[in-house]
Amino acid sequence: MNICPRIEVNLNKVKHNTSVFKKMCHGKNIQFAGVTKVFCGIPKIAEAMVAGGADMLADSRIENLKKLENIKIPKLLLRLPMMSQAEDVVKYADISLNSELKIMETLSMEAIKQGKVHNIVLMVDLGDLREGVWKSDAIDTVKEILKFEGIKLIGIGVNLTCYGGVIPSNGNLGELSELATTIEKEFDMTLEIISGGNSSSLYLLEKEEMPEKINHLRLGEAIVLGRETAYGEDIKDTYQDAFTFVAEIIELKEKPSVPIGEIGMDAFGNTPTFENKGIRKRAILAVGRQDVAVDNLNPIDKNMEILGASSDHLIVDVTDAKEDLKVGDEIKFQVEYGALLQLTTSEYIYKSIG
Ligand SMILES: *Cc1c(COP(=O)(O)O)cnc(C)c1O
């Protein structure tokens, strides 16, 4: 299919990448959720994750979990639930990550109404300063959660490397393990899930430094881009190009590399600067900043360079391109996480999935 601009998804590569983590995690008694939010919960891609061995599917938005209703596997809501969405949360998520008693109470009432028991993982903040109760408040919070009859506390979890950039370690995940042990003793219960974070926790498995009690991870970027996110390293035996972006050339001309005339502001209020490289061959592609932050795209042909973009035009220097390009030809890009998120969200980008 050559509708442009498009994001191309190779389902076999998604499945393969997932199966690499299946081996890596299950070998250490760790279950993992395939995180679908970066591709807006497109069901076919989620199915490839399930085929590759994901134990559950997870998304930050209930709207996306709703799309996955027909895939019969547990669903986990990653973002703390909105009180106003309690009904859908209980309906479409089997488990949710939580930190607020008031919201858990609402979920409990809603679950009773729907004749269900909704499962809760209590999030603990170990320093990244996004979601979670402070560790010293965890025991008191658990005491309250256990009073709610419509919900069941099945685990505790942590999220790191998202807001504060804090890297998971044997130290901070060790604290989570210890807290799990304390809760289990104090309340005479077993926690099914000790969720040790996202794609940034994987390197601890490789280094054999994952605390033993951690038995659950939530993996998005690692599956989708084949990369761990603590240090940004590619993961062995995985594909980095399960997702690629393709746009079409609508003008191809030789022009100077420095604009002619007095330089004021560009379309976005910045004053651009230019390096004089003489006359260059420039391609204009029909895609722009309305669709994607172009800094997060990398031409697959490393001899090409993105020069800039306005809302609807992306300008690429193709003087040294490996192929002899013509107007109407396509240029392919590797995508960073942020670009993928925007491209799958944009209604102007065609999704070619196969
Ligand atoms: C997005 C998210 C993840 C997945 O993160 P990746 O870095 O893509 O693996 C896991 N947990 C929570 C709470 C998230 O919001």
Coordinates of C-alpha atoms and ligand atoms in Angstrom, one line a residue:
M1 CA 0.0 0.0 0.0
N2 CA 1.5 3.4 -0.9
I3 CA -0.8 5.9 0.7
C4 CA 1.4 8.7 2.1
P5 CA 2.3 9.8 4.7
R6 CA 2.1 6.4 6.5
I7 CA 3.3 4.5 9.5
E8 CA 4.2 1.0 8.5
V9 CA 3.9 -1.7 11.2
N10 CA 5.5 -5.1 10.8
L11 CA 3.4 -7.4 13.0
N12 CA 5.9 -10.3 12.7
K13 CA 8.6 -8.0 14.1
V14 CA 6.3 -6.9 17.0
K15 CA 5.5 -10.6 17.7
H16 CA 9.2 -11.5 17.5
N17 CA 10.3 -8.7 19.9
T18 CA 7.6 -9.7 22.4
S19 CA 8.8 -13.3 22.3
V20 CA 12.3 -12.2 23.2
F21 CA 10.9 -10.6 26.4
K22 CA 8.8 -13.6 27.0
K23 CA 12.0 -15.7 27.2
M24 CA 13.9 -13.1 29.2
C25 CA 11.1 -12.5 31.7
H26 CA 9.5 -15.9 32.1
G27 CA 12.9 -17.4 32.6
K28 CA 13.1 -15.3 35.8
N29 CA 9.5 -15.9 36.9
I30 CA 8.5 -12.4 35.8
Q31 CA 5.1 -11.8 34.0
F32 CA 4.9 -8.8 31.7
A33 CA 2.2 -6.6 30.2
G34 CA 2.5 -5.5 26.6
V35 CA 2.0 -1.7 26.7
T36 CA -0.2 -0.5 23.8
K37 CA -0.4 3.3 24.5
V38 CA 2.3 4.4 22.0
F39 CA 0.2 3.0 19.2
C40 CA -3.2 4.1 20.6
G41 CA -4.2 0.5 21.4
I42 CA -4.6 -0.6 17.7
P43 CA -6.0 -4.1 18.2
K44 CA -4.0 -5.9 15.5
I45 CA -0.8 -4.7 17.0
A46 CA -1.9 -5.7 20.5
E47 CA -2.8 -9.1 19.1
A48 CA 0.8 -9.5 17.9
M49 CA 2.0 -8.8 21.4
V50 CA -0.3 -11.5 22.7
A51 CA 0.8 -13.9 20.1
G52 CA 4.4 -13.2 21.1
G53 CA 3.6 -14.1 24.7
A54 CA 2.6 -11.0 26.6
D55 CA 0.7 -12.1 29.8
M56 CA -1.6 -9.1 29.8
L57 CA -2.2 -5.8 27.9
A58 CA -1.8 -2.4 29.4
D59 CA -2.6 1.1 28.4
S60 CA -2.8 4.5 30.1
R61 CA -6.2 5.4 28.5
I62 CA -9.4 3.5 29.1
E63 CA -10.5 4.5 25.6
N64 CA -7.7 2.3 24.2
L65 CA -8.5 -0.6 26.5
K66 CA -12.0 -0.4 25.3
K67 CA -10.8 -1.1 21.7
L68 CA -9.1 -4.3 23.1
E69 CA -12.3 -5.6 24.7
N70 CA -12.5 -8.6 22.4
I71 CA -8.9 -9.8 23.1
K72 CA -9.4 -12.3 26.0
I73 CA -6.5 -11.5 28.2
P74 CA -6.2 -9.5 31.4
K75 CA -6.2 -5.7 30.8
L76 CA -4.3 -3.3 33.0
L77 CA -5.0 0.5 33.2
L78 CA -1.6 2.2 33.7
R79 CA -2.6 5.8 34.4
L80 CA -4.3 6.4 37.7
P81 CA -8.1 6.3 37.0
M82 CA -10.2 9.4 36.7
M83 CA -13.0 9.4 39.2
S84 CA -15.3 10.5 36.3
Q85 CA -14.4 7.3 34.4
A86 CA -14.9 4.8 37.2
E87 CA -17.7 3.0 35.4
D88 CA -15.6 2.4 32.3
V89 CA -12.5 1.5 34.3
V90 CA -14.4 -1.3 36.1
K91 CA -16.0 -2.4 32.8
Y92 CA -12.9 -2.5 30.6
A93 CA -9.9 -2.9 32.9
D94 CA -9.4 -6.0 35.1
I95 CA -6.6 -4.3 37.0
S96 CA -5.7 -0.6 37.6
L97 CA -2.7 1.2 39.1
N98 CA -3.9 3.4 42.0
S99 CA -2.6 5.9 44.6
E100 CA -5.7 7.7 45.9
L101 CA -8.1 6.2 48.4
K102 CA -11.0 8.4 47.3
I103 CA -10.7 7.0 43.8
M104 CA -10.3 3.4 45.0
E105 CA -13.5 3.9 47.1
T106 CA -15.3 5.1 44.0
L107 CA -14.0 2.1 42.0
S108 CA -15.2 -0.2 44.8
M109 CA -18.7 1.2 44.7
E110 CA -18.8 1.0 41.0
A111 CA -17.6 -2.6 41.0
I112 CA -20.3 -3.6 43.5
K113 CA -22.8 -2.0 41.2
Q114 CA -21.5 -4.0 38.3
G115 CA -21.3 -7.2 40.3
K116 CA -17.6 -7.4 39.8
V117 CA -14.4 -7.3 41.9
H118 CA -11.9 -4.8 40.5
N119 CA -8.2 -5.5 41.1
I120 CA -5.9 -2.9 42.5
V121 CA -2.1 -2.5 42.3
L122 CA -1.0 0.2 44.8
M123 CA 1.6 2.5 43.3
V124 CA 4.5 3.5 45.6
D125 CA 6.7 6.5 44.8
L126 CA 10.4 5.6 45.3
G127 CA 11.7 8.9 44.1
D128 CA 10.8 9.5 40.5
L129 CA 8.1 11.9 41.7
R130 CA 5.3 11.0 39.4
E131 CA 2.5 8.7 40.8
G132 CA 2.5 6.7 44.0
V133 CA 2.0 6.9 47.7
W134 CA 5.1 7.8 49.7
K135 CA 6.7 4.6 51.1
S136 CA 6.1 5.6 54.7
D137 CA 2.3 5.9 54.0
A138 CA 1.9 2.6 52.3
I139 CA 1.0 0.5 55.3
D140 CA -1.7 2.9 56.4
T141 CA -3.1 3.1 52.9
V142 CA -3.3 -0.7 52.6
K143 CA -5.2 -0.8 55.8
E144 CA -7.8 1.5 54.3
I145 CA -7.9 -0.3 50.9
L146 CA -8.7 -3.6 52.6
K147 CA -12.0 -2.1 53.9
F148 CA -13.4 -1.6 50.4
E149 CA -15.5 -4.6 49.4
G150 CA -15.6 -4.1 45.7
I151 CA -11.9 -4.0 45.1
K152 CA -9.1 -6.5 45.8
L153 CA -5.5 -5.4 46.4
I154 CA -3.5 -7.8 44.3
G155 CA -0.1 -6.1 44.3
I156 CA 2.2 -3.1 44.6
G157 CA 4.2 -1.4 41.9
V158 CA 6.5 1.4 41.0
N159 CA 7.1 3.6 38.0
L160 CA 10.6 5.1 37.4
T161 CA 12.5 6.9 34.7
C162 CA 9.3 8.8 33.6
Y163 CA 9.2 12.2 35.2
G164 CA 12.4 12.4 37.4
G165 CA 14.5 10.1 35.2
V166 CA 15.4 8.0 38.2
I167 CA 17.0 4.7 37.1
P168 CA 15.7 1.5 38.6
S169 CA 18.3 -0.3 40.7
N170 CA 18.7 -3.2 43.0
G171 CA 18.4 -0.5 45.7
N172 CA 15.1 1.2 44.9
L173 CA 13.4 -2.0 43.6
G174 CA 14.8 -3.8 46.7
E175 CA 12.8 -1.3 48.7
L176 CA 9.7 -2.3 46.8
S177 CA 10.4 -5.9 47.5
E178 CA 10.9 -5.3 51.2
L179 CA 7.7 -3.3 51.3
A180 CA 5.9 -6.2 49.7
T181 CA 7.2 -8.6 52.3
T182 CA 6.2 -6.2 55.1
I183 CA 2.7 -5.9 53.7
E184 CA 2.3 -9.6 53.3
K185 CA 3.4 -10.2 56.9
E186 CA 1.4 -7.3 58.5
F187 CA -1.9 -8.2 56.7
D188 CA -1.3 -12.0 56.4
M189 CA -1.8 -11.9 52.6
T190 CA 0.0 -12.8 49.4
L191 CA 0.6 -10.1 46.8
E192 CA 0.3 -11.6 43.3
I193 CA 2.0 -8.7 41.6
I194 CA 5.1 -6.9 42.5
S195 CA 5.5 -4.6 39.5
G196 CA 9.0 -3.4 39.1
G197 CA 8.5 -0.8 36.4
N198 CA 8.8 -0.3 32.6
S199 CA 11.3 -0.8 29.8
S200 CA 14.0 1.0 32.0
S201 CA 14.0 -2.0 34.4
L202 CA 15.1 -4.6 31.8
Y203 CA 18.8 -4.0 32.1
L204 CA 18.6 -5.3 35.7
L205 CA 17.6 -8.7 34.3
E206 CA 20.6 -8.7 32.0
K207 CA 22.9 -7.9 34.9
E208 CA 21.2 -10.4 37.2
E209 CA 20.4 -7.7 39.7
M210 CA 16.6 -7.8 39.7
P211 CA 15.5 -8.3 43.3
E212 CA 13.9 -11.7 43.6
K213 CA 10.5 -10.7 44.6
I214 CA 9.9 -8.5 41.6
N215 CA 7.6 -10.6 39.4
H216 CA 6.0 -8.2 36.9
L217 CA 7.0 -5.6 34.4
R218 CA 5.2 -3.3 32.0
L219 CA 6.9 -3.1 28.6
G220 CA 6.1 -0.7 25.9
E221 CA 9.1 0.9 24.2
A222 CA 11.2 -2.3 24.6
I223 CA 8.8 -4.3 22.5
V224 CA 7.9 -1.6 20.0
L225 CA 11.4 -0.1 19.3
G226 CA 13.6 -2.9 20.6
R227 CA 15.3 -0.7 23.1
E228 CA 15.8 -0.5 26.9
T229 CA 15.2 2.9 28.3
A230 CA 17.5 3.3 31.3
Y231 CA 20.5 3.8 29.0
G232 CA 18.9 3.8 25.6
E233 CA 20.6 0.6 24.4
D234 CA 19.2 -1.6 21.6
I235 CA 18.2 -5.0 23.0
K236 CA 20.0 -8.1 21.5
D237 CA 18.0 -10.1 19.0
T238 CA 15.2 -7.6 18.7
Y239 CA 14.1 -5.4 15.7
Q240 CA 14.4 -1.6 16.0
D241 CA 12.3 -1.2 12.8
A242 CA 9.0 -2.9 13.6
F243 CA 7.6 0.6 13.0
T244 CA 8.8 2.9 10.2
F245 CA 7.5 6.2 8.8
V246 CA 7.2 7.0 5.1
A247 CA 6.5 10.4 3.5
E248 CA 6.4 11.5 -0.2
I249 CA 8.4 14.0 -2.1
I250 CA 6.3 16.9 -3.5
E251 CA 9.2 19.1 -4.6
L252 CA 12.8 18.3 -5.4
K253 CA 15.1 21.2 -6.4
E254 CA 18.6 22.6 -6.0
K255 CA 18.6 25.7 -3.9
P256 CA 21.1 27.7 -1.8
S257 CA 21.5 26.6 1.8
V258 CA 21.0 30.1 3.2
P259 CA 17.8 32.0 2.7
I260 CA 18.0 35.2 0.8
G261 CA 16.8 38.4 2.5
E262 CA 16.6 39.7 6.1
I263 CA 15.9 36.8 8.5
G264 CA 13.0 37.3 10.9
M265 CA 11.0 34.7 12.7
D266 CA 10.0 31.3 11.3
A267 CA 6.4 30.0 11.4
F268 CA 6.8 29.0 15.0
G269 CA 8.3 32.2 16.3
N270 CA 11.9 31.0 16.4
T271 CA 14.7 32.9 14.6
P272 CA 16.5 30.2 12.5
T273 CA 20.2 30.1 11.8
F274 CA 21.8 28.6 8.7
E275 CA 25.2 27.1 7.7
N276 CA 26.3 28.0 4.2
K277 CA 27.0 24.7 2.4
G278 CA 26.5 26.2 -1.1
I279 CA 23.9 24.8 -3.5
R280 CA 22.1 21.7 -2.1
K281 CA 19.4 19.3 -3.4
R282 CA 16.4 19.7 -1.2
A283 CA 13.3 17.6 -1.0
I284 CA 10.0 18.8 0.4
L285 CA 7.9 16.1 1.9
A286 CA 4.2 16.3 2.5
V287 CA 4.2 16.0 6.3
G288 CA 4.8 18.6 9.0
R289 CA 4.9 19.6 12.6
Q290 CA 1.1 19.2 12.8
D291 CA 1.7 15.5 12.5
V292 CA 5.1 14.9 14.2
A293 CA 7.9 16.6 16.1
V294 CA 10.4 16.2 13.2
D295 CA 13.4 16.1 15.6
N296 CA 12.2 12.6 16.5
L297 CA 12.5 11.3 13.0
N298 CA 15.7 9.9 11.5
P299 CA 16.1 9.2 7.8
I300 CA 17.0 5.5 7.2
D301 CA 19.5 6.7 4.6
K302 CA 22.1 8.3 6.9
N303 CA 23.3 10.5 4.0
M304 CA 20.1 12.5 4.2
E305 CA 19.6 15.3 6.7
I306 CA 16.4 16.9 8.0
L307 CA 16.8 20.6 7.6
G308 CA 13.5 21.8 9.2
A309 CA 9.8 21.8 9.0
S310 CA 6.7 24.0 9.1
S311 CA 3.2 22.8 9.9
D312 CA 2.8 20.8 6.7
H313 CA 6.2 20.7 5.0
L314 CA 9.3 18.7 5.9
I315 CA 12.5 19.8 4.2
V316 CA 15.3 17.2 3.8
D317 CA 18.8 17.7 2.3
V318 CA 19.1 14.8 -0.2
T319 CA 22.2 16.0 -2.0
D320 CA 24.2 12.9 -0.9
A321 CA 21.3 10.4 -0.9
K322 CA 22.3 6.8 -1.9
E323 CA 19.4 6.6 -4.3
D324 CA 18.6 8.9 -7.3
L325 CA 15.4 10.4 -6.1
K326 CA 12.5 11.8 -8.1
V327 CA 9.4 13.8 -7.3
G328 CA 6.7 11.4 -6.1
D329 CA 9.3 9.0 -4.5
E330 CA 9.0 8.0 -0.8
I331 CA 11.6 8.6 1.9
K332 CA 11.7 6.3 5.0
F333 CA 12.4 7.2 8.5
Q334 CA 13.2 5.4 11.8
V335 CA 11.0 6.8 14.5
E336 CA 11.7 7.8 18.1
Y337 CA 9.2 7.1 20.8
G338 CA 7.7 10.6 20.8
A339 CA 7.3 10.6 17.0
L340 CA 5.6 7.2 17.0
L341 CA 3.2 8.5 19.7
Q342 CA 2.3 11.5 17.6
L343 CA 2.1 9.7 14.2
T344 CA -0.2 7.0 15.5
T345 CA -2.4 9.7 17.1
S346 CA -2.6 11.9 14.0
E347 CA -5.6 11.4 11.8
Y348 CA -3.6 12.6 8.8
I349 CA -1.2 9.6 9.0
Y350 CA -2.3 6.4 7.3
K351 CA -1.6 3.2 9.3
S352 CA -0.3 0.3 7.2
I353 CA -0.4 -2.8 9.4
G354 CA 0.7 -6.2 8.2
Ligands
LIG1 C1 3.9 4.1 29.7 C2 4.0 3.3 31.0 C3 4.7 2.1 31.0 C4 5.5 1.6 29.7 O1 6.7 2.4 29.6 P1 7.8 2.0 28.5 O2 8.9 2.8 28.8 O3 7.2 2.3 27.2 O4 8.1 0.5 28.7 C5 4.7 1.4 32.1 N1 4.1 1.8 33.2 C6 3.4 3.0 33.3 C7 2.7 3.4 34.5 C8 3.3 3.8 32.1 O5 2.7 4.9 32.2

